[in-house]
mmCIF file as gemmi writes it, N, C-alpha and C atoms, coordinates in Angstrom:
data_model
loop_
_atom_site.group_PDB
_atom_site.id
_atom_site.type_symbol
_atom_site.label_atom_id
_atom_site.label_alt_id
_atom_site.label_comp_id
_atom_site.label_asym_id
_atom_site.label_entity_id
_atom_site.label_seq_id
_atom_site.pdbx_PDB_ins_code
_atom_site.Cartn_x
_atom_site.Cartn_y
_atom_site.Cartn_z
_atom_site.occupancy
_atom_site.B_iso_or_equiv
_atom_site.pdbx_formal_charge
_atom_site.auth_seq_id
_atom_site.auth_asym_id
_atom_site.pdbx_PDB_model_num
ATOM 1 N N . UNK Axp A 1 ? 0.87 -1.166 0 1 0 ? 1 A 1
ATOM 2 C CA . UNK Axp A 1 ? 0 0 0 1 0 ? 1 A 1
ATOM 3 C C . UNK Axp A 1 ? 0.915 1.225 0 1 0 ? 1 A 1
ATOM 4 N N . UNK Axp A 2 ? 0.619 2.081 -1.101 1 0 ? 2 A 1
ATOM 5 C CA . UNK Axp A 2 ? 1.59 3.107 -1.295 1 0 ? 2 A 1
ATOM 6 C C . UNK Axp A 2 ? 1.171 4.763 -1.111 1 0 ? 2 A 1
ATOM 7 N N . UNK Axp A 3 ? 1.796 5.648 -0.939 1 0 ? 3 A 1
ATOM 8 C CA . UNK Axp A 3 ? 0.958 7.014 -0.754 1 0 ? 3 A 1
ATOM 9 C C . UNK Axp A 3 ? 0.365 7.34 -2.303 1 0 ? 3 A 1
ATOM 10 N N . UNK Axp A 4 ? -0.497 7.438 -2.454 1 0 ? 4 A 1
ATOM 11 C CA . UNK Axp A 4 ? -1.205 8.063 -4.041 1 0 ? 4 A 1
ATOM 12 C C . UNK Axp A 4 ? -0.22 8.588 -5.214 1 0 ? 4 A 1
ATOM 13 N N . UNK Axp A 5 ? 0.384 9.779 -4.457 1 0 ? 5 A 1
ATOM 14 C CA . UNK Axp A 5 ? 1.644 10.566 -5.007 1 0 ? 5 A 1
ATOM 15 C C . UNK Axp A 5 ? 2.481 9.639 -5.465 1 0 ? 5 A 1
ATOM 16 N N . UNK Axp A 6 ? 2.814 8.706 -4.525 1 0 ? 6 A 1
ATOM 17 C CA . UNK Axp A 6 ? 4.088 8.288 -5.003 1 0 ? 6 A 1
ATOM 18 C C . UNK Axp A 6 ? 4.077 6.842 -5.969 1 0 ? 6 A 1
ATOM 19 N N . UNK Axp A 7 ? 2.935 6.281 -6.329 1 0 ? 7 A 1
ATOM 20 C CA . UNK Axp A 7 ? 2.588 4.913 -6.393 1 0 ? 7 A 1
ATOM 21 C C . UNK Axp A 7 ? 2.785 4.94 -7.935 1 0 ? 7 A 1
ATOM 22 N N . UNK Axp A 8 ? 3.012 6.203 -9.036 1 0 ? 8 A 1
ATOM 23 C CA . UNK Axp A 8 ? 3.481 5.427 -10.781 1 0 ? 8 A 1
ATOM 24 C C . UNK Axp A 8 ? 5.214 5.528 -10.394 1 0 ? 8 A 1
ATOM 25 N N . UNK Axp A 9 ? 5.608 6.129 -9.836 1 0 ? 9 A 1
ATOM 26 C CA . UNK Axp A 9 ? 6.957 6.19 -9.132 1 0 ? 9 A 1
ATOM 27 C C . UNK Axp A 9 ? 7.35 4.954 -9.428 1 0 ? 9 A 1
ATOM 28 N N . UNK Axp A 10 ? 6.558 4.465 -8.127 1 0 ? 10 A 1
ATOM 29 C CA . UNK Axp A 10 ? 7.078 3.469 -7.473 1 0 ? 10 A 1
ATOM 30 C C . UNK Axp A 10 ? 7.144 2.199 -8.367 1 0 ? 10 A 1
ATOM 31 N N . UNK Axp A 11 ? 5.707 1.969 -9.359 1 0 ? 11 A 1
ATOM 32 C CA . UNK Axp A 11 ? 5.611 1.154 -10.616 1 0 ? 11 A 1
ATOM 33 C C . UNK Axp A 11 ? 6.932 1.26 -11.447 1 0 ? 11 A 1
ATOM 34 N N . UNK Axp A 12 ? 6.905 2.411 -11.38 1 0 ? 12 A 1
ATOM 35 C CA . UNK Axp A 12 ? 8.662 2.762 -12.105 1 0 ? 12 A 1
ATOM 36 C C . UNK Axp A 12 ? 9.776 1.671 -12.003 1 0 ? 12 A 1
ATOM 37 N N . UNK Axp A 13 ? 10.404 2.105 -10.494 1 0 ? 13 A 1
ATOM 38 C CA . UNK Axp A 13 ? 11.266 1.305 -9.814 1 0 ? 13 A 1
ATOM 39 C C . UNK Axp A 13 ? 10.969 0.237 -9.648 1 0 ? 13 A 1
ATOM 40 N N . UNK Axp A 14 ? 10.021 -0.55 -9.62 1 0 ? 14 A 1
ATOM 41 C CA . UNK Axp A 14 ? 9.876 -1.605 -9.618 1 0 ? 14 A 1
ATOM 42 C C . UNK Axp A 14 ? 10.159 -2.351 -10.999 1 0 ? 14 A 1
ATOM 43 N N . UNK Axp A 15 ? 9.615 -1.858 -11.431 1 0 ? 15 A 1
ATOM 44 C CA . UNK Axp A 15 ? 9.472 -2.253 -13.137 1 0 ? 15 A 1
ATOM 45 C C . UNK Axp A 15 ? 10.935 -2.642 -13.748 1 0 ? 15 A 1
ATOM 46 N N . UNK Axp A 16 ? 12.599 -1.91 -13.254 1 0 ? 16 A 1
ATOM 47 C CA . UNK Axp A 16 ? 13.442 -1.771 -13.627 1 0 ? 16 A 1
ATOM 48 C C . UNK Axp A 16 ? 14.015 -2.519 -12.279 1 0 ? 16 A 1
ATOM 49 N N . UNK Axp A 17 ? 13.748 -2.929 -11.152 1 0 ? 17 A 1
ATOM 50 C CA . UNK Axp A 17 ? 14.421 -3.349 -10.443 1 0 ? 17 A 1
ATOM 51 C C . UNK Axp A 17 ? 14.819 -5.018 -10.545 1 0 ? 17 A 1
ATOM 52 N N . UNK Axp A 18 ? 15.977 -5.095 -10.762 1 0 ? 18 A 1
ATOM 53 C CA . UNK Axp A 18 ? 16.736 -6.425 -10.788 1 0 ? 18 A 1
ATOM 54 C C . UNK Axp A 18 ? 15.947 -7.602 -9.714 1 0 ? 18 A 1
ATOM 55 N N . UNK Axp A 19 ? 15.44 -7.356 -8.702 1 0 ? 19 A 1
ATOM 56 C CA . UNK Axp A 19 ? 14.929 -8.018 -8.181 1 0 ? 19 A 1
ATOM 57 C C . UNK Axp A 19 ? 13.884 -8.43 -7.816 1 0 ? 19 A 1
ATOM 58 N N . UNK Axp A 20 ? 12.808 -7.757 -9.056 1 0 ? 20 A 1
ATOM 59 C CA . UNK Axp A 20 ? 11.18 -7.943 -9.082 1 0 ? 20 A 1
ATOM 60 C C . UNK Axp A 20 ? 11.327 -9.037 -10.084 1 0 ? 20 A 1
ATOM 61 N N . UNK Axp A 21 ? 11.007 -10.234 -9.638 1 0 ? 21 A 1
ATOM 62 C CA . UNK Axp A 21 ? 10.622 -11.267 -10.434 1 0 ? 21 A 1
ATOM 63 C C . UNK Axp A 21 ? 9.226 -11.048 -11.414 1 0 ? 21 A 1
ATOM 64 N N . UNK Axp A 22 ? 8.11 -10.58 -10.246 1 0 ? 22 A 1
ATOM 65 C CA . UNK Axp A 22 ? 6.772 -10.454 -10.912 1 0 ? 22 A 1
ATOM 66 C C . UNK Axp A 22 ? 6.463 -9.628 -10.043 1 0 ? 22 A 1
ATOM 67 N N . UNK Axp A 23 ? 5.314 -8.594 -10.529 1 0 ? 23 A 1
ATOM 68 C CA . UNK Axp A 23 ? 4.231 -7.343 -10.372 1 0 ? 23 A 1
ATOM 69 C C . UNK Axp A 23 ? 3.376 -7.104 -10.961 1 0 ? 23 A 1
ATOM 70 N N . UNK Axp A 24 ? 2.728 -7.124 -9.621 1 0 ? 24 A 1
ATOM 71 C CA . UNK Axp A 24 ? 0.919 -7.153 -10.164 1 0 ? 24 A 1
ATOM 72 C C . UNK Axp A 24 ? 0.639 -5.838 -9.713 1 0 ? 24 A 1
ATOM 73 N N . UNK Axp A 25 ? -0.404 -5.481 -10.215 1 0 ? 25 A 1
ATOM 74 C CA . UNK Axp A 25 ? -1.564 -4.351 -9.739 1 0 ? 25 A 1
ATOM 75 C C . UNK Axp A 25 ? -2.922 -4.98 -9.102 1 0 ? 25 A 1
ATOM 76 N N . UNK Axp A 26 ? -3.102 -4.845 -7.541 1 0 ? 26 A 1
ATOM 77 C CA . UNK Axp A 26 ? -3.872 -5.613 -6.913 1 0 ? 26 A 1
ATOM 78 C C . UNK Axp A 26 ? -4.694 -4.789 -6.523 1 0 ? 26 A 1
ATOM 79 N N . UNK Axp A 27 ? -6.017 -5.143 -5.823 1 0 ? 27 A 1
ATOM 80 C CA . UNK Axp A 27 ? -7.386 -4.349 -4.979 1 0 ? 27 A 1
ATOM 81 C C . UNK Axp A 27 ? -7.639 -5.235 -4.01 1 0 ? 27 A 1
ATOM 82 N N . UNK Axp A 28 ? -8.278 -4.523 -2.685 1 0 ? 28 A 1
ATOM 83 C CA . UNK Axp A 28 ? -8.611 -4.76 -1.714 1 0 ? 28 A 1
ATOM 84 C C . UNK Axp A 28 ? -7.461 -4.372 -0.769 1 0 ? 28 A 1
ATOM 85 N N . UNK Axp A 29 ? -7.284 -2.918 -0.464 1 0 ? 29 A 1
ATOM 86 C CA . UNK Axp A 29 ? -6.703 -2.019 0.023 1 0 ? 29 A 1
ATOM 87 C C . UNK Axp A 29 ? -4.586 -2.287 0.154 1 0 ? 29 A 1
ATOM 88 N N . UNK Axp A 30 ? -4.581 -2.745 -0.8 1 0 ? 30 A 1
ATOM 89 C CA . UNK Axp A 30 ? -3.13 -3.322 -1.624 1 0 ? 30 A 1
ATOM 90 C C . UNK Axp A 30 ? -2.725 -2.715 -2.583 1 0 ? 30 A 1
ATOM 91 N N . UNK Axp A 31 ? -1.73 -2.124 -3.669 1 0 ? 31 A 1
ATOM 92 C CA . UNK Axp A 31 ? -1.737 -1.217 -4.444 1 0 ? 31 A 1
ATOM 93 C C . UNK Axp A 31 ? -1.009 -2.613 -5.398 1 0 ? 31 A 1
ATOM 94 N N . UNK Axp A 32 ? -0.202 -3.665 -5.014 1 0 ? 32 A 1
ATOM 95 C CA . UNK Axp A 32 ? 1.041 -4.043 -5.763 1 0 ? 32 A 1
ATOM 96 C C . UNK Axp A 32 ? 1.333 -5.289 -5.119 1 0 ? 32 A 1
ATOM 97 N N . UNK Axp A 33 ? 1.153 -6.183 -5.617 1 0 ? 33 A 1
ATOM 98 C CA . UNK Axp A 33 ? 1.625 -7.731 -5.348 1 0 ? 33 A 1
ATOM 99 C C . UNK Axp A 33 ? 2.995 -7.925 -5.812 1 0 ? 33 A 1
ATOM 100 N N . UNK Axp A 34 ? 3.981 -8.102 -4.998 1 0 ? 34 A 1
ATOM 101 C CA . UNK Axp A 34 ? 5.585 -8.037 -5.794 1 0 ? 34 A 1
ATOM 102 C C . UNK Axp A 34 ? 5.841 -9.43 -5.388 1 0 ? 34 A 1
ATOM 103 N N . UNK Axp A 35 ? 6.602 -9.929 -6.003 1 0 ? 35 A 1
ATOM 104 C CA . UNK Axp A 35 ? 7.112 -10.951 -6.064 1 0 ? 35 A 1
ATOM 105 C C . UNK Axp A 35 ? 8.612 -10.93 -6.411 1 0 ? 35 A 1
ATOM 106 N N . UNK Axp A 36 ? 9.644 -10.789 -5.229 1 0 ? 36 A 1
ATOM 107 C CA . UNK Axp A 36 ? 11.328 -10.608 -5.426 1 0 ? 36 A 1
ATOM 108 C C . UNK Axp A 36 ? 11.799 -11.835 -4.835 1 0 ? 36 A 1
ATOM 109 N N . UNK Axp A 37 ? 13.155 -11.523 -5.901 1 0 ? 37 A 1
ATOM 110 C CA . UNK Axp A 37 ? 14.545 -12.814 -5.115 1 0 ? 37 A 1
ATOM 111 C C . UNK Axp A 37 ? 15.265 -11.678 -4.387 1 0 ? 37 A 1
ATOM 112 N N . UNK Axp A 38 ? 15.632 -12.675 -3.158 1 0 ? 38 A 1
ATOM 113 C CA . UNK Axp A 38 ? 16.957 -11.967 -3.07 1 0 ? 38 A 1
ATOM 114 C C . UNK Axp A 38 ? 17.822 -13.108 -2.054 1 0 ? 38 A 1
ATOM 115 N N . UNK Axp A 39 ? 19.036 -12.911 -2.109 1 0 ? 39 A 1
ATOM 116 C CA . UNK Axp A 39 ? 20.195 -13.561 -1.806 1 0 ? 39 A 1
ATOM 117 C C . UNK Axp A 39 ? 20.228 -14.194 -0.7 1 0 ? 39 A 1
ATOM 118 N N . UNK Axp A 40 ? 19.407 -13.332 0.376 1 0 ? 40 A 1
ATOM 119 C CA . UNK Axp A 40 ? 19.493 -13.415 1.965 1 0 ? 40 A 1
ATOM 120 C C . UNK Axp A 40 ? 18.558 -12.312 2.389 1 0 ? 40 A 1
ATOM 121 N N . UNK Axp A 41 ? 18.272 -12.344 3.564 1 0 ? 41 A 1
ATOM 122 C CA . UNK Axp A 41 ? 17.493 -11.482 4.604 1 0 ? 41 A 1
ATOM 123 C C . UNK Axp A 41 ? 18.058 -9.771 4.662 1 0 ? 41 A 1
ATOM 124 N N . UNK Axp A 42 ? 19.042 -9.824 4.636 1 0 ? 42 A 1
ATOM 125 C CA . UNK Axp A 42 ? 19.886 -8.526 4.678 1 0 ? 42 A 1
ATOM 126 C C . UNK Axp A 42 ? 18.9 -7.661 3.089 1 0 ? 42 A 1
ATOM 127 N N . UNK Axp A 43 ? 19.121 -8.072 2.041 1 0 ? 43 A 1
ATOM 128 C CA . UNK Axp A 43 ? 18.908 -7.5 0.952 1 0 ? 43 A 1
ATOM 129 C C . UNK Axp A 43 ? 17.838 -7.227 1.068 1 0 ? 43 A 1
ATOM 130 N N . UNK Axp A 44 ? 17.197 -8.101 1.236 1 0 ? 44 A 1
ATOM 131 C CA . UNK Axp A 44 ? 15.505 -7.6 1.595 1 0 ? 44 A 1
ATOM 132 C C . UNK Axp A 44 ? 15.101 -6.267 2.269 1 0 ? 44 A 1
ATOM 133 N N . UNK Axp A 45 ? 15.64 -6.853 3.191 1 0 ? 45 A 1
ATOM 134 C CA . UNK Axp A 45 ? 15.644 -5.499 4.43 1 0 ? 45 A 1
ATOM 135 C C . UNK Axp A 45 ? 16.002 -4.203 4.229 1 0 ? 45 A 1
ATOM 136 N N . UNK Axp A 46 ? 16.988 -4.313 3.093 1 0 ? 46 A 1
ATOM 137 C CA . UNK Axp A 46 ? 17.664 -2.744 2.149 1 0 ? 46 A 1
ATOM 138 C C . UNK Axp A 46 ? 16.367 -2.493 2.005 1 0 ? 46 A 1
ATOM 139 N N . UNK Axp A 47 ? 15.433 -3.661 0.869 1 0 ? 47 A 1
ATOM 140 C CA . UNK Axp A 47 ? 15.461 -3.151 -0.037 1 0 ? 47 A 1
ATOM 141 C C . UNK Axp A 47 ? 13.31 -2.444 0.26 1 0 ? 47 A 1
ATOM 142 N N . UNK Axp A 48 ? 13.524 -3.122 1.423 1 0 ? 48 A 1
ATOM 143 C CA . UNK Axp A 48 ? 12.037 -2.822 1.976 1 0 ? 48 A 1
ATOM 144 C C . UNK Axp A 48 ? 12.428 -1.279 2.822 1 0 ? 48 A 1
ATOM 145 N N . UNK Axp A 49 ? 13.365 -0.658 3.233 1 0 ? 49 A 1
ATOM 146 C CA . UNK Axp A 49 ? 13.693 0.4 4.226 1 0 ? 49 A 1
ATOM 147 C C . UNK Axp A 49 ? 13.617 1.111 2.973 1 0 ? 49 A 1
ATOM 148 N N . UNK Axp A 50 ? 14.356 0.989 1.665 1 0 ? 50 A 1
ATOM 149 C CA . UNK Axp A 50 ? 13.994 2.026 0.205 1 0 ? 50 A 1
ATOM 150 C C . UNK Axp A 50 ? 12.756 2.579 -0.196 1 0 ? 50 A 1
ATOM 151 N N . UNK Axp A 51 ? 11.876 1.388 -0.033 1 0 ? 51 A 1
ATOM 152 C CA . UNK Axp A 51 ? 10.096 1.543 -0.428 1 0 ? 51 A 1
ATOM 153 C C . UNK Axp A 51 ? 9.91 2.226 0.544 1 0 ? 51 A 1
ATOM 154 N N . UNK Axp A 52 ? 9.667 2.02 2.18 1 0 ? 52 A 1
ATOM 155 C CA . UNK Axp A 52 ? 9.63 2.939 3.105 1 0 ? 52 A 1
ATOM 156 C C . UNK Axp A 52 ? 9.9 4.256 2.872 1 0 ? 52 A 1
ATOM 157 N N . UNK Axp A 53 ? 11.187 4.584 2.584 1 0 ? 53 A 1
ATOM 158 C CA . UNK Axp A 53 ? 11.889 5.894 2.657 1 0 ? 53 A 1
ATOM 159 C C . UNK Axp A 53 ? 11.904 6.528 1.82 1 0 ? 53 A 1
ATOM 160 N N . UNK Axp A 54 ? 11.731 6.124 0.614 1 0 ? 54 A 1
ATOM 161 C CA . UNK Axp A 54 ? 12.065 6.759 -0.915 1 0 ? 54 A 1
ATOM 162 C C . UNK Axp A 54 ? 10.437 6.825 -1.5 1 0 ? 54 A 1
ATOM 163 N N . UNK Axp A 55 ? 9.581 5.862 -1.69 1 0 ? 55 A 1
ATOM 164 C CA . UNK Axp A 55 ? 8.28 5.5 -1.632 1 0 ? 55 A 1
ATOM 165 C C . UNK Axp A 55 ? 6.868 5.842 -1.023 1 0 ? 55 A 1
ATOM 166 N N . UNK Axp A 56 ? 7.727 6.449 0.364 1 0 ? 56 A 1
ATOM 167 C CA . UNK Axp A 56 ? 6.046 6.781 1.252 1 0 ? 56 A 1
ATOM 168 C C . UNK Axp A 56 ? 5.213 5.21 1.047 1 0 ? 56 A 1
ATOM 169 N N . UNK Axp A 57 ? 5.913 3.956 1.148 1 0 ? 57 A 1
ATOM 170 C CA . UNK Axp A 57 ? 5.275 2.673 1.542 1 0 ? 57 A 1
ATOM 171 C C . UNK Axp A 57 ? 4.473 2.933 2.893 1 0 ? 57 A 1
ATOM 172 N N . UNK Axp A 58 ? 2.899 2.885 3.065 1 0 ? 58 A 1
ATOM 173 C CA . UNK Axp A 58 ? 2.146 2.835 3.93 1 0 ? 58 A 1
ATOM 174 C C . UNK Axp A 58 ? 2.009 1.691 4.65 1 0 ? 58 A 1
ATOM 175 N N . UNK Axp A 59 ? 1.961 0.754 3.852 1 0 ? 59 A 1
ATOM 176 C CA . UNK Axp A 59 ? 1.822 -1.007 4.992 1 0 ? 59 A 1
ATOM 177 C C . UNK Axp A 59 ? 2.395 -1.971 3.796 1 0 ? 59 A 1
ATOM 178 N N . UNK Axp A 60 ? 3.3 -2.958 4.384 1 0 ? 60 A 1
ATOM 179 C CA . UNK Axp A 60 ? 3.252 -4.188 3.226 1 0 ? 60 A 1
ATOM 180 C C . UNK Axp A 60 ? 2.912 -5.006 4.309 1 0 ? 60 A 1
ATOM 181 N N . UNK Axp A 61 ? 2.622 -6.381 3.36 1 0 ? 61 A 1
ATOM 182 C CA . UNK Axp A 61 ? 2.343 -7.553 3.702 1 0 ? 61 A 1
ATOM 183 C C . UNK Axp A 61 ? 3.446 -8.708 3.551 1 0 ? 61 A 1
ATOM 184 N N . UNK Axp A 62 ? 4.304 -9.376 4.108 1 0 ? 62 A 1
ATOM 185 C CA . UNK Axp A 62 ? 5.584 -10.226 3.333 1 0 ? 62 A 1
ATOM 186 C C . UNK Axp A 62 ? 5.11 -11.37 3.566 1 0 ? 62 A 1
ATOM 187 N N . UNK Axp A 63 ? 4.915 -12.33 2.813 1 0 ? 63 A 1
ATOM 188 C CA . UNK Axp A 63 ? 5.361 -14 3.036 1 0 ? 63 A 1
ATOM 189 C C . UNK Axp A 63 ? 6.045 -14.178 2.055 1 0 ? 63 A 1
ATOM 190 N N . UNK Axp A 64 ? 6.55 -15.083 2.8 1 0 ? 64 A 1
ATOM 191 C CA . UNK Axp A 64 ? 7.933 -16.088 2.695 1 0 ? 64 A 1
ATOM 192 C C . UNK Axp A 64 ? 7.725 -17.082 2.03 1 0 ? 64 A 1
ATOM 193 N N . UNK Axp A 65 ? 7.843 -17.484 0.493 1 0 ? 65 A 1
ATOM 194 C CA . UNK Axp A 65 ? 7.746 -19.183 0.326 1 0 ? 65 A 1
ATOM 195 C C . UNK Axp A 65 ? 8.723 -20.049 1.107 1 0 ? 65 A 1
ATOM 196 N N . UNK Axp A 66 ? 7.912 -21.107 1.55 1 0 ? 66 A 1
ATOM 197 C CA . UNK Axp A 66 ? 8.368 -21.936 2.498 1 0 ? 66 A 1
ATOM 198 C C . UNK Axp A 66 ? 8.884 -23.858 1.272 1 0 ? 66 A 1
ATOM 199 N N . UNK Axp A 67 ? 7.915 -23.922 0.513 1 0 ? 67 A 1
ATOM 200 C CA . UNK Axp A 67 ? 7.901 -25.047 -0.158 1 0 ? 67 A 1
ATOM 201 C C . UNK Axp A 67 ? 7.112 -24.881 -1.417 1 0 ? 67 A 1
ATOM 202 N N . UNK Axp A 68 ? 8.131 -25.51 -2.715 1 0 ? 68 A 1
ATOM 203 C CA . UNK Axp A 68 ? 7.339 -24.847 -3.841 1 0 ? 68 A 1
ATOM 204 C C . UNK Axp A 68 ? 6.238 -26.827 -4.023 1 0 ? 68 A 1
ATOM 205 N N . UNK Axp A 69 ? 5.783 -26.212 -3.949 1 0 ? 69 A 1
ATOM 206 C CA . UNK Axp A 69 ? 4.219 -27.821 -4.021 1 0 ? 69 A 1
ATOM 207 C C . UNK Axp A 69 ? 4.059 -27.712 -5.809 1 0 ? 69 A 1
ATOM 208 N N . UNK Axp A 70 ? 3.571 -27.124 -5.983 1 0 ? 70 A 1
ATOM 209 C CA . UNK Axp A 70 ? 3.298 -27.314 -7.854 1 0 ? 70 A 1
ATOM 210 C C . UNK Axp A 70 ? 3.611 -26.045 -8.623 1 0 ? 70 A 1
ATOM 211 N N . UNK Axp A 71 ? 4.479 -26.184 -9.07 1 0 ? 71 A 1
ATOM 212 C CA . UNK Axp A 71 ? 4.765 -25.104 -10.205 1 0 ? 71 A 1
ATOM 213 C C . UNK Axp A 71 ? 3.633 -24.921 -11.654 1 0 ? 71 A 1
ATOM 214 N N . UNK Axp A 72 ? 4.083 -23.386 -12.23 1 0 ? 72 A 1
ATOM 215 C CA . UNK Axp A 72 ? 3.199 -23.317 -13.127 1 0 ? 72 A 1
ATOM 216 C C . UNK Axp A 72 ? 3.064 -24.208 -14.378 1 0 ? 72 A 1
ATOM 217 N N . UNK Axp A 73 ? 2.401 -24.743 -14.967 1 0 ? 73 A 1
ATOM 218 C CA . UNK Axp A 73 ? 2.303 -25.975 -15.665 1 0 ? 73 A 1
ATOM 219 C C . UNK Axp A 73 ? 1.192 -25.742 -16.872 1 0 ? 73 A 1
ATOM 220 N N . UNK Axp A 74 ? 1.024 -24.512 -16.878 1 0 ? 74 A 1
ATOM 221 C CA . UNK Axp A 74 ? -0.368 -23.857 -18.165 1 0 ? 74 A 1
ATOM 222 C C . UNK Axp A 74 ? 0.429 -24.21 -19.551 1 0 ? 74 A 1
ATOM 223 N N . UNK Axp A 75 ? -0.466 -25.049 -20.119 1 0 ? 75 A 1
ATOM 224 C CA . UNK Axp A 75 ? -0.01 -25.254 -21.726 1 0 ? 75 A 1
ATOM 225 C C . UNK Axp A 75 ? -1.337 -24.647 -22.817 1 0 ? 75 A 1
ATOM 226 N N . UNK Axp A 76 ? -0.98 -23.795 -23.517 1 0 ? 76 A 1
ATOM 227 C CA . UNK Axp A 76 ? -2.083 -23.32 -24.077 1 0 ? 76 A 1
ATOM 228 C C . UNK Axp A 76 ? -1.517 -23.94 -25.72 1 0 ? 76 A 1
């Protein structure tokens, strides 16, 4: 959830950031479903104090994949 102002910004940086695997545009008081790698806990933590600070980030939500159970498998 991002401040109004700052949220095509932020689509911006995301969009170009090395470590957005996938980004969505979500509803139900969520602005952005991200989906990042990163190396370790440390990077993260950069890289969530940036959205905070640079962003006006209002609330995120984080989980953690724990176990990948079925991967994507769509054959069209």
């Amino acid at each position: 959830k991002v401040n109004k102002e700052k949220k095509e910004e932020l689509k911006k940086h995301l969009l170009c950031n090395d470590s957005v695997n996938s980004l969505y545009k979500i509803n139900n008081n969520y602005d952005f479903l991200i989906e990042v790698l990163f190396k370790n806990l440390k990077e993260l933590d950069f890289f969530l104090e940036k959205l905070e600070n640079e962003y006006f980030v209002e609330e995120t939500k984080i989980q953690y994949l724990i176990d990948e159970i079925k991967k994507e498998e769509l054959v069209i």
